[in-house]
mmCIF file of C-alpha atoms and ligand atoms in Angstrom:
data_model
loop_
_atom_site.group_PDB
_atom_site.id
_atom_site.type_symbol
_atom_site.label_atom_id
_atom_site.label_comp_id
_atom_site.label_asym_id
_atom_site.label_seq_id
_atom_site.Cartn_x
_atom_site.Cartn_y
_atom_site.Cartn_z
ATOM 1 C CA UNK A 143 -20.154 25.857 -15.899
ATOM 2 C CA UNK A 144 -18.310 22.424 -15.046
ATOM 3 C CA UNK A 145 -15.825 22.319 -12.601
ATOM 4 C CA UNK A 146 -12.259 22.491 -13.981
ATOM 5 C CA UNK A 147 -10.656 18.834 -13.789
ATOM 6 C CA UNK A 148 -7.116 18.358 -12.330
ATOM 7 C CA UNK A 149 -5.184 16.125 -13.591
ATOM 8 C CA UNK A 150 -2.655 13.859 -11.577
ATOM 9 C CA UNK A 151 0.055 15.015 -13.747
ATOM 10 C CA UNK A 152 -1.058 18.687 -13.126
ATOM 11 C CA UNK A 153 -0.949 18.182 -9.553
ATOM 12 C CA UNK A 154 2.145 16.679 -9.066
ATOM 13 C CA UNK A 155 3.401 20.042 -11.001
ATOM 14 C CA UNK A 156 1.499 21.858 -8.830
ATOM 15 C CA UNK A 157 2.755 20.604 -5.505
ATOM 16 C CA UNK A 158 6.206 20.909 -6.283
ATOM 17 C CA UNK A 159 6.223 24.118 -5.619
ATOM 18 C CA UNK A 160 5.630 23.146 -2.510
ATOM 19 C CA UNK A 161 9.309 21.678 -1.883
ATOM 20 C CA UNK A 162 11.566 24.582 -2.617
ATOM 21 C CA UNK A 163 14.220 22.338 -3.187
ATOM 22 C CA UNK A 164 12.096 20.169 -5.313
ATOM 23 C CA UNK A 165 14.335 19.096 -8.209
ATOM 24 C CA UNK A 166 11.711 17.203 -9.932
ATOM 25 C CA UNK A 167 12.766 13.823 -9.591
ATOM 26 C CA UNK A 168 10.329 12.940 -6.829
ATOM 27 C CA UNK A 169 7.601 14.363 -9.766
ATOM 28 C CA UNK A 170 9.240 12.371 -12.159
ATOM 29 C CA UNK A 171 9.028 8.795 -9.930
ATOM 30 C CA UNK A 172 4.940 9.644 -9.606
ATOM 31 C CA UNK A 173 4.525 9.496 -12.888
ATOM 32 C CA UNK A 174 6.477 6.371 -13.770
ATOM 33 C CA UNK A 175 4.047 4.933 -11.143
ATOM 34 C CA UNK A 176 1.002 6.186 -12.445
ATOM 35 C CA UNK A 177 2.110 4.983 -15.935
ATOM 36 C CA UNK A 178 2.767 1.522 -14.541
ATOM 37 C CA UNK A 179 -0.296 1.828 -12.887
ATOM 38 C CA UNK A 180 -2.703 1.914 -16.134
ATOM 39 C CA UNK A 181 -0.682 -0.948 -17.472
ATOM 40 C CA UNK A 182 -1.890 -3.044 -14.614
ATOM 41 C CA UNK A 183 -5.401 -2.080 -14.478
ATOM 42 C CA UNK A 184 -5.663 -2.549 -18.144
ATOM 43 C CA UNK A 185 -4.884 -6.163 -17.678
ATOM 44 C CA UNK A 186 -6.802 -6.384 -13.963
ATOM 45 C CA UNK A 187 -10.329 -5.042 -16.138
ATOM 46 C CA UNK A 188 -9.423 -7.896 -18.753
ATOM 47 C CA UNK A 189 -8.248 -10.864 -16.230
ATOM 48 C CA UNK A 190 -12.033 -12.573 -16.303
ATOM 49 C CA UNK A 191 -11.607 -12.787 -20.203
ATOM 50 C CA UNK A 192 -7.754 -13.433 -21.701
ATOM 51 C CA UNK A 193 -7.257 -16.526 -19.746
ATOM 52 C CA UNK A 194 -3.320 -16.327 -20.120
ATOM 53 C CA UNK A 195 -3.436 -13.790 -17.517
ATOM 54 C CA UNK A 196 -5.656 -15.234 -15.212
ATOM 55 C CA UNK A 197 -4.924 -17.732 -12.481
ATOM 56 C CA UNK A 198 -1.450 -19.164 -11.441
ATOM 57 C CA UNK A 199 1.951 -19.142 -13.492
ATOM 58 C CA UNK A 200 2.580 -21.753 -15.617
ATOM 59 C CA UNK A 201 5.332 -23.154 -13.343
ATOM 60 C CA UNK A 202 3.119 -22.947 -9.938
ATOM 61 C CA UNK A 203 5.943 -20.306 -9.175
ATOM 62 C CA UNK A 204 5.659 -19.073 -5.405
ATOM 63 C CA UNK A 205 6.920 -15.802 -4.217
ATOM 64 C CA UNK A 206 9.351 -15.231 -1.274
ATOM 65 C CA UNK A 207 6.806 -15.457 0.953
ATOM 66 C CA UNK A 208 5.731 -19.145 -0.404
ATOM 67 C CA UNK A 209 2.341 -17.781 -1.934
ATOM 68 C CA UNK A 210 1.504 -19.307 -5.267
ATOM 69 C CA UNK A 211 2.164 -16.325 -7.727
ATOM 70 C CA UNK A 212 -0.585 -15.436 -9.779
ATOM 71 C CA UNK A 213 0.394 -14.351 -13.359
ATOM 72 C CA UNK A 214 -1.225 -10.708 -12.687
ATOM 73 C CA UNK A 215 1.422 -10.915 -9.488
ATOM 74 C CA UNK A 216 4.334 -10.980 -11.818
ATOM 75 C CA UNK A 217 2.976 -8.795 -14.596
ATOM 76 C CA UNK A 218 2.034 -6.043 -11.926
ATOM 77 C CA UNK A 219 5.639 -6.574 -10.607
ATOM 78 C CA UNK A 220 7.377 -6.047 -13.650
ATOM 79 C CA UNK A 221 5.689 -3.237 -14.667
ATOM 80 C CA UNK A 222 5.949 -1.276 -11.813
ATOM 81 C CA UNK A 223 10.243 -2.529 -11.624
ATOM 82 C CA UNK A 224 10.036 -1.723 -15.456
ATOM 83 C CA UNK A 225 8.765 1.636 -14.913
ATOM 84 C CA UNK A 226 11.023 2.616 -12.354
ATOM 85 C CA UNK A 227 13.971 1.080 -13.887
ATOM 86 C CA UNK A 228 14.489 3.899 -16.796
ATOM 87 C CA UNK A 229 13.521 6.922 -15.554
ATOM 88 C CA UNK A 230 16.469 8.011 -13.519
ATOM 89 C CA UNK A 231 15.179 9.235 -9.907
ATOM 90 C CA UNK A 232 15.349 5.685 -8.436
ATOM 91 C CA UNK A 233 18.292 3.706 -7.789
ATOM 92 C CA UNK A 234 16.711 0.611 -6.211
ATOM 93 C CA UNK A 235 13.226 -1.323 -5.919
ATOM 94 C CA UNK A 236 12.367 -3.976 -2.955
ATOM 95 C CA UNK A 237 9.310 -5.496 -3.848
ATOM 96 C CA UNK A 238 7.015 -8.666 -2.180
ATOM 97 C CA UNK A 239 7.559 -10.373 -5.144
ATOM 98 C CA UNK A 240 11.464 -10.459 -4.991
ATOM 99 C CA UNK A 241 13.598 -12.052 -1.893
ATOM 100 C CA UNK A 242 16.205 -9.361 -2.720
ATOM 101 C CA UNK A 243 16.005 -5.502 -3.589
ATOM 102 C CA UNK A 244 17.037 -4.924 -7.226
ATOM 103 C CA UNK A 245 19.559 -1.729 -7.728
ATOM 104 C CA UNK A 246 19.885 0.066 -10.888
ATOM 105 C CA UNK A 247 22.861 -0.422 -12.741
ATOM 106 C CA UNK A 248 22.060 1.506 -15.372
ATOM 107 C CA UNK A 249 23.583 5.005 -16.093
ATOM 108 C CA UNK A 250 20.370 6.556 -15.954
ATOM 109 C CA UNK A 251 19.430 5.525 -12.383
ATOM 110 C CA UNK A 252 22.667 4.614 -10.568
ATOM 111 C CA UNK A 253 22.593 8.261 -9.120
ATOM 112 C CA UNK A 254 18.879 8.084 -8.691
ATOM 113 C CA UNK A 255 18.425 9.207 -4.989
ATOM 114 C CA UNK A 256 15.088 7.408 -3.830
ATOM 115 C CA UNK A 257 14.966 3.498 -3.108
ATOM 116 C CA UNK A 258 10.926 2.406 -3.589
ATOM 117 C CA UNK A 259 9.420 -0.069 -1.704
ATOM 118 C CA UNK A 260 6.407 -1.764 -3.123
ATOM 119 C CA UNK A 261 3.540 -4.434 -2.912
ATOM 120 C CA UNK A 262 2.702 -4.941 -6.867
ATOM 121 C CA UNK A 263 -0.833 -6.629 -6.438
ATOM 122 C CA UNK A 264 -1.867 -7.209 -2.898
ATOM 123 C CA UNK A 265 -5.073 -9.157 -2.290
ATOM 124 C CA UNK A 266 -3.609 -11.076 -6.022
ATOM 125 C CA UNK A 267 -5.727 -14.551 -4.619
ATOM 126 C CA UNK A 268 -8.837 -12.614 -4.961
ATOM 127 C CA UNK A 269 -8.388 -11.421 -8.995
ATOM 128 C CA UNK A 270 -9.931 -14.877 -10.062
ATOM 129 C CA UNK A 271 -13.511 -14.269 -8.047
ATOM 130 C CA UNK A 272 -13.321 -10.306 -8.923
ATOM 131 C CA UNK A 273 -12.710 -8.916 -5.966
ATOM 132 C CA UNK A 274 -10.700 -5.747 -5.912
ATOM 133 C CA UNK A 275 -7.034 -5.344 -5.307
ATOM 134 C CA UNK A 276 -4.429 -3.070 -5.069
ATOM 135 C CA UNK A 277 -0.614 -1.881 -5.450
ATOM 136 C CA UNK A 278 1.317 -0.038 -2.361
ATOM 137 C CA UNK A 279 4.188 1.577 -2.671
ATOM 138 C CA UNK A 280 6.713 3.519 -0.508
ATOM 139 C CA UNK A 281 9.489 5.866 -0.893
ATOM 140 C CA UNK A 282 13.076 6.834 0.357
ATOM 141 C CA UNK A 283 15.617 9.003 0.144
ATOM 142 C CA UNK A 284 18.956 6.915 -0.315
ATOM 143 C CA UNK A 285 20.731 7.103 2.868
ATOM 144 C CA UNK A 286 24.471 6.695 0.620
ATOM 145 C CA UNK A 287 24.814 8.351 -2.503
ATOM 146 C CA UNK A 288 27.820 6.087 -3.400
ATOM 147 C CA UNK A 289 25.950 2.622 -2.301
ATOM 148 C CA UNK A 290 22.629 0.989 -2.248
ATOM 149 C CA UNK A 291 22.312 -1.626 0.201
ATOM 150 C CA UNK A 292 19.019 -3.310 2.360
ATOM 151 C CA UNK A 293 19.409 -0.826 4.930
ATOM 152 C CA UNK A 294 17.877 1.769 2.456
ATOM 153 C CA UNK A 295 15.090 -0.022 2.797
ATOM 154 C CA UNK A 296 15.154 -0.702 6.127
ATOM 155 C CA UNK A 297 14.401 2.926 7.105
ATOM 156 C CA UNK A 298 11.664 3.414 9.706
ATOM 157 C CA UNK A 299 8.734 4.333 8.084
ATOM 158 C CA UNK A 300 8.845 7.912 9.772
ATOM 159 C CA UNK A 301 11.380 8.408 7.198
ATOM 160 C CA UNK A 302 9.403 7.990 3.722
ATOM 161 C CA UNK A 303 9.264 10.568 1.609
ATOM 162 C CA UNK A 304 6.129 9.650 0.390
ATOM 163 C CA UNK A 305 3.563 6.822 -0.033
ATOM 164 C CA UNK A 306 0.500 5.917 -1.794
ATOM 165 C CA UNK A 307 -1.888 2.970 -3.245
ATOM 166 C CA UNK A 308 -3.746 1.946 -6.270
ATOM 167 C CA UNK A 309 -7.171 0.205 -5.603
ATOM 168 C CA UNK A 310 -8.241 -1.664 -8.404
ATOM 169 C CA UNK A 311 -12.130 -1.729 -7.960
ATOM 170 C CA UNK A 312 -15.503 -0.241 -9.330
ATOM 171 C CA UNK A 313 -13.370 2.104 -10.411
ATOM 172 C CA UNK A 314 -9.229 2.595 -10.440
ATOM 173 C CA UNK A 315 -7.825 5.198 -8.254
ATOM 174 C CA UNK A 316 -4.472 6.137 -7.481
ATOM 175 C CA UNK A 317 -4.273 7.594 -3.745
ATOM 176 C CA UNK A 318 -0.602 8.728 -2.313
ATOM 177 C CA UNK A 319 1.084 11.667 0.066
ATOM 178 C CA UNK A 320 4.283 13.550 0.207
ATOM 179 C CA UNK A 321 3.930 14.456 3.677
ATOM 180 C CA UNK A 322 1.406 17.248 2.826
ATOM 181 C CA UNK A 323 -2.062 15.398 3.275
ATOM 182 C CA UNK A 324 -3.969 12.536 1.126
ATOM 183 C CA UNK A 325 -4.915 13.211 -2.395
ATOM 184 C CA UNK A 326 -7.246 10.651 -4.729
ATOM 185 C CA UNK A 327 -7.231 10.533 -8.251
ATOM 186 C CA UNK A 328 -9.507 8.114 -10.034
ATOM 187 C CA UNK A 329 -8.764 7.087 -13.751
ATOM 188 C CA UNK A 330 -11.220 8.426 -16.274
ATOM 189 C CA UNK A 331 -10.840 5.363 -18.486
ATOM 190 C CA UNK A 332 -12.306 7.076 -21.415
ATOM 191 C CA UNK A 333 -8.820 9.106 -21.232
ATOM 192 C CA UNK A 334 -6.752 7.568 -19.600
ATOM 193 C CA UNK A 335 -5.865 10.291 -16.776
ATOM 194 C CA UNK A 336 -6.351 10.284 -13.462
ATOM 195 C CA UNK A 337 -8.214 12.911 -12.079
ATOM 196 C CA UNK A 338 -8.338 14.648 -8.689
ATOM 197 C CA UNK A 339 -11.654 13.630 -7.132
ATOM 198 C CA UNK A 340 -10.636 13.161 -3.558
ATOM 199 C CA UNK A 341 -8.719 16.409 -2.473
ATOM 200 C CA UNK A 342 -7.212 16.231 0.976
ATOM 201 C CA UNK A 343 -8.603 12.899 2.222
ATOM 202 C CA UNK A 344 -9.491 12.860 6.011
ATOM 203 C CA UNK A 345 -10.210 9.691 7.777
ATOM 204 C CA UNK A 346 -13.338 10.381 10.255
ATOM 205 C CA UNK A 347 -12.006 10.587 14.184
ATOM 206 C CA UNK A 348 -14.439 7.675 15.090
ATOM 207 C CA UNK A 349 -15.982 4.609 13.183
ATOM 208 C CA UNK A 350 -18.514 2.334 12.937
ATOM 209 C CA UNK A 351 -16.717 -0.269 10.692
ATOM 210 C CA UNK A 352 -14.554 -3.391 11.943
ATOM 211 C CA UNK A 353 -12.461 -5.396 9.167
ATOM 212 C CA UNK A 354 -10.925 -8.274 10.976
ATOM 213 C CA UNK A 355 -10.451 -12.259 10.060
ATOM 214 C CA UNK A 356 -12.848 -13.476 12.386
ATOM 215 C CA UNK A 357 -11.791 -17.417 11.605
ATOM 216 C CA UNK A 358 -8.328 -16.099 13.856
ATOM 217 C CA UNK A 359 -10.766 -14.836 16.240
ATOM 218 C CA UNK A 360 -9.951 -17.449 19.004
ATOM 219 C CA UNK A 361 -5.974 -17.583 18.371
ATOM 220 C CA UNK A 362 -6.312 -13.618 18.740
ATOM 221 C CA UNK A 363 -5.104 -11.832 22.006
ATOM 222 C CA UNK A 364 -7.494 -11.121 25.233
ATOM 223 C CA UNK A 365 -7.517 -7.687 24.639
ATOM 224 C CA UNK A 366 -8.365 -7.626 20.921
ATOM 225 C CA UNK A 367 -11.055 -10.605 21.054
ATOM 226 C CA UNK A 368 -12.242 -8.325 24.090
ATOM 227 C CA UNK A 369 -12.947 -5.250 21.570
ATOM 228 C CA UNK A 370 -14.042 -7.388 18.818
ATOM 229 C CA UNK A 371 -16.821 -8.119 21.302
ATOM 230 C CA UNK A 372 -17.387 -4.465 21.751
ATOM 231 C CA UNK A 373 -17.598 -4.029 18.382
ATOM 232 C CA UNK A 374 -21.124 -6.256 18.118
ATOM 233 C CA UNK A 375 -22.511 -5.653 21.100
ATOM 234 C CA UNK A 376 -22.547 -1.945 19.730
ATOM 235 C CA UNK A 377 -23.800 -3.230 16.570
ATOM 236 C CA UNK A 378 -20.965 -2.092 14.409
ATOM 237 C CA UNK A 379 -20.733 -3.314 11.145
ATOM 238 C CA UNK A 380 -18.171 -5.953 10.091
ATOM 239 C CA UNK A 381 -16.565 -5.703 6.547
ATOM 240 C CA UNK A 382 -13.666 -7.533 5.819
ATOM 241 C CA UNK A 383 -13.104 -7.674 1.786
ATOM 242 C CA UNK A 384 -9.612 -9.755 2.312
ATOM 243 C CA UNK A 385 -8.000 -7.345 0.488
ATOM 244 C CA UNK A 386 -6.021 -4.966 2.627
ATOM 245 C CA UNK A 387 -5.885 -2.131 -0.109
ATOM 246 C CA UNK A 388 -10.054 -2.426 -0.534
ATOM 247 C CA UNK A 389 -10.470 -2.301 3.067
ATOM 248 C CA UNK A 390 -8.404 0.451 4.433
ATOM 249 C CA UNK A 391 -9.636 1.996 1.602
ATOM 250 C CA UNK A 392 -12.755 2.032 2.658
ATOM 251 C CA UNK A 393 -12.059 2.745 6.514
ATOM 252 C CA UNK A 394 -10.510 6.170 5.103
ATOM 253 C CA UNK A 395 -13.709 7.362 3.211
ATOM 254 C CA UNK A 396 -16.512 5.898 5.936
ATOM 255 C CA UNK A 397 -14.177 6.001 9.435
ATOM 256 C CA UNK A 398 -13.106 2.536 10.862
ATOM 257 C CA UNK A 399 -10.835 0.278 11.764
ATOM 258 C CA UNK A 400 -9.075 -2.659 10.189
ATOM 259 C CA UNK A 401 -6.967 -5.343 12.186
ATOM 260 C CA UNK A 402 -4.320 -8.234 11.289
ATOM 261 C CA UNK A 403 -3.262 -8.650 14.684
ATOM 262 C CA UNK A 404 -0.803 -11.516 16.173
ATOM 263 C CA UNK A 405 -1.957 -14.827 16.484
ATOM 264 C CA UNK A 406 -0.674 -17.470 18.954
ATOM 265 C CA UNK A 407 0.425 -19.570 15.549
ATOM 266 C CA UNK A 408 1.658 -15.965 14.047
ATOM 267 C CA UNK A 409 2.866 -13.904 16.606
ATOM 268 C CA UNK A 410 3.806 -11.334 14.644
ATOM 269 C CA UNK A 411 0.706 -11.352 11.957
ATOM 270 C CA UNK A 412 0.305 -12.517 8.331
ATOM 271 C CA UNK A 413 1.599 -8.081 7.034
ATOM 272 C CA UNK A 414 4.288 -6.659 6.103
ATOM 273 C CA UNK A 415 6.093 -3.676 7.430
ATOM 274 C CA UNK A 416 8.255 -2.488 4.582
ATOM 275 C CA UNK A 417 5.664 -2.608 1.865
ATOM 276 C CA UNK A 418 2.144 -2.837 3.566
ATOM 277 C CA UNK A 419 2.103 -1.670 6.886
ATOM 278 C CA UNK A 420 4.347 1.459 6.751
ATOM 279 C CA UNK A 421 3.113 3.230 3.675
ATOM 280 C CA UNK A 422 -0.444 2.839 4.772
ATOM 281 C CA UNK A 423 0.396 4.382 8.241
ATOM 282 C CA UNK A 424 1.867 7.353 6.603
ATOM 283 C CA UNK A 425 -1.581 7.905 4.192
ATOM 284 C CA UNK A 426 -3.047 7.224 7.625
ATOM 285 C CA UNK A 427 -1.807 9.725 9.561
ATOM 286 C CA UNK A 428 -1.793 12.035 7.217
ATOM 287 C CA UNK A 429 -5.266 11.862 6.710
ATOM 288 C CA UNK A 430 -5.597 12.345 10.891
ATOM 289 C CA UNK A 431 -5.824 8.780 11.261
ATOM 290 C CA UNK A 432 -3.706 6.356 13.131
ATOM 291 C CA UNK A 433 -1.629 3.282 12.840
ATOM 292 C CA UNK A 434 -0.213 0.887 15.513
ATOM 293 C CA UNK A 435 1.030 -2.877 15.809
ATOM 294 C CA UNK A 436 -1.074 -2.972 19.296
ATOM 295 C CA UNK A 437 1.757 -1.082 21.578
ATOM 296 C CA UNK A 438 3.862 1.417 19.287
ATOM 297 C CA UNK A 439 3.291 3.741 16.196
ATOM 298 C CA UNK A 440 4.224 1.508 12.910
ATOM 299 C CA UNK A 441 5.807 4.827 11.738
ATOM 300 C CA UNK A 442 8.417 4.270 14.725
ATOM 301 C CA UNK A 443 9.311 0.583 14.444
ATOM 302 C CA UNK A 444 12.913 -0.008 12.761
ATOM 303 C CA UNK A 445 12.525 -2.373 10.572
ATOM 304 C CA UNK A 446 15.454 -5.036 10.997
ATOM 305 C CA UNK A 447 14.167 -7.490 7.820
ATOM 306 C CA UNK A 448 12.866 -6.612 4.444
ATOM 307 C CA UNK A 449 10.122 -8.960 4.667
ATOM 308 C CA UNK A 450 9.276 -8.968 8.220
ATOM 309 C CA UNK A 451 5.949 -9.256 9.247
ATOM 310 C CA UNK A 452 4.071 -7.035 11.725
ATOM 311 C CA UNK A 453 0.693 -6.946 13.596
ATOM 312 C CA UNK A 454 -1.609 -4.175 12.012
ATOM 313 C CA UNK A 455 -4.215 -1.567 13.764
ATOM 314 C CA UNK A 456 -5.170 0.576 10.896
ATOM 315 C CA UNK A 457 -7.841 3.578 10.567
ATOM 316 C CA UNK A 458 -9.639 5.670 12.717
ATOM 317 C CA UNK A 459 -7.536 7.155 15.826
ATOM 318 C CA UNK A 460 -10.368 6.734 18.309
ATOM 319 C CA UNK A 461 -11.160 2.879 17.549
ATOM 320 C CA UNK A 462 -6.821 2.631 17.060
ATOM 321 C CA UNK A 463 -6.311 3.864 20.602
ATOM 322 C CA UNK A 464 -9.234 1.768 21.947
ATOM 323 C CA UNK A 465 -8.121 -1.359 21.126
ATOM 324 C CA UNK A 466 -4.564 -0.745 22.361
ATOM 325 C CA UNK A 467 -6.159 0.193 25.689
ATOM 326 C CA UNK A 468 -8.877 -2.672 25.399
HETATM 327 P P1 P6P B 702 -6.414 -13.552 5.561
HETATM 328 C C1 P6P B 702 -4.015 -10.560 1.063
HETATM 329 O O1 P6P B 702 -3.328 -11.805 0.988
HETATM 330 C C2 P6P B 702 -3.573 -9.895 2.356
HETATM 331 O O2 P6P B 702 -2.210 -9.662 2.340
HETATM 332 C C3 P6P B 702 -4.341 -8.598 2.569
HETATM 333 O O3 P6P B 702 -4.613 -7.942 1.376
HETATM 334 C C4 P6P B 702 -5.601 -9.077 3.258
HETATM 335 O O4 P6P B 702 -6.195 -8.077 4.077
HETATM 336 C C5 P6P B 702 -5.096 -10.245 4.089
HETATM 337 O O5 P6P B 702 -3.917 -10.733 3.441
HETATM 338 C C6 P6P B 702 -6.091 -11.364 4.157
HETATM 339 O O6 P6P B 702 -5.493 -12.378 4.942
HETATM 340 O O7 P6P B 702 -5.451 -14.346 6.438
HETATM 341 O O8 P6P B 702 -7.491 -12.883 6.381
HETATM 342 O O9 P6P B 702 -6.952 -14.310 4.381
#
């Protein structure tokens, strides 16, 4: 007899009962993410073939971070904004794509009492050779139910509520925690829904897998140039997709390790901690992994910019710890 299926939506009903106090709005704010998230993977699966999605906008727009936005960039972005805008449990939305958060005016989510954090389409340069990408997202309680300002966003990350991804790739799936282990749900496109196929997600202690820009390799500090080294003289395998959902994806399933550390040019790395690095160390250490910027615990670092950049050890705790110590 087959297996009964779980839906997402199922699950999220489910798990509420783990928060006592669980009003529902938290339930609510998945959804309007999952929604948003078929919208974009509709158009991801189609990019290749309706040209006026593909490639760059038609004013060579660049985001705050002076990156040429690709037109799947700002559709992903408004989507996800869009989604959260009407449904009532968020009052504000900081996204890579923005230089400033956005709050909710509206009736509807002025009282909303979670600010979300998100990365609409990271990896976006890679869409036009079909390479997979992804969404992050993280979420807050509002620290003042009368106001909204940045510092709702600049929480440290051992504060979120919850966090989770969307990896657009052989298949779509939507992975996220509330603080009570991982979960994966792929999309069954011939529905629609997004199933539970990955309960309670573990990352393996140890690894054999390295994901690291190698070009930096000389620009990168003693001590991690000194375990990249390690790395192939024991042979481990190097995969480095250059798109940071796709990899730590991977890492989580197989056990590994994936580094944007500081360069001499970029002390402080290429990733962000609002939107990249601090939702990902949540899923990570939920799933018994581990997350670092090369001295102290991502969850721990205050955050003093939205956009600020930070260096990234990501993945297995063994391989985490060694590098720090390397
Ligand atoms: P580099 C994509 O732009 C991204 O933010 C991550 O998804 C990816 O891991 C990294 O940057 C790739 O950066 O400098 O190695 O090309």
């Amino acid at each position: 007899m087959a297996k009964p299926v779980t839906t997402l939506s199922e699950f999220i009903i489910e798990r509420e009962k783990d928060f006592p106090y669980a009003t529902g709005d938290l339930s609510q704010l998945l959804t309007s993410i999952r929604l948003a998230a078929k919208l974009v993977n509709r158009e991801v699966n189609k990019a290749g073939l309706v040209n006026e999605i593909l490639g760059e906008t038609e004013q060579h727009s660049v985001n705050v971070q002076g990156e040429r936005q690709q037109k799947l960039d700002v559709y992903a972005n408004e989507r996800f904004i869009n989604a959260m805008r009407n449904q009532g449990a968020v009052c504000a939305v900081a996204s890579e794509e923005n230089d400033d958060h956005i709050v909710f005016n509206n009736p509807t989510s002025a009282s909303g009492k979670y600010v979300v954090a998100i990365d609409p389409l990271d990896g976006s340069s890679n869409i036009d050779v079909n390479v997979s990408i992804g969404t992050i997202f993280s979420i807050y309680r509002r620290l003042d139910p009368g106001k909204v300002t940045v510092e709702d966003f600049l929480q440290p990350g051992n504060r979120q509520v919850a966090a989770g991804y969307v990896v657009y790739g052989s298949s779509t799936m939507l992975v996220y925690t509330t603080g009570n282990g991982v979960n994966g749900f792929t999309l069954d496109p011939s529905i629609g829904v997004f199933c539970l196929s990955h309960p309670n997600m573990r990352i393996p202690g140890d690894g054999k897998i390295y994901s690291v820009n190698e070009g930096n390799y000389f620009d990168f500090p003693a001590n991690v140039r000194d375990y990249i080294d390690a790395c192939k003289r024991r042979k481990f395998s190097a995969r480095y997709i250059g798109s940071l959902v796709a990899d730590f994806h991977r890492n989580l399933l197989k056990g590994g390790i994936y580094m944007y550390p500081g360069t001499t040019s970029k002390p402080n790395g290429k990733l962000r901690l609002v939107y990249e690095g601090n939702p990902l160390a949540l899923l990570a250490e939920q799933a018994g992994g581990a997350a670092t910027d090369g001295r102290t615990r991502i969850l721990d670092i205050k955050p003093a910019q939205l956009h600020q950049r930070v260096p990234l050890f990501i993945g297995s705790p063994a391989m985490v710890e060694e590098v720090m110590q390397a």
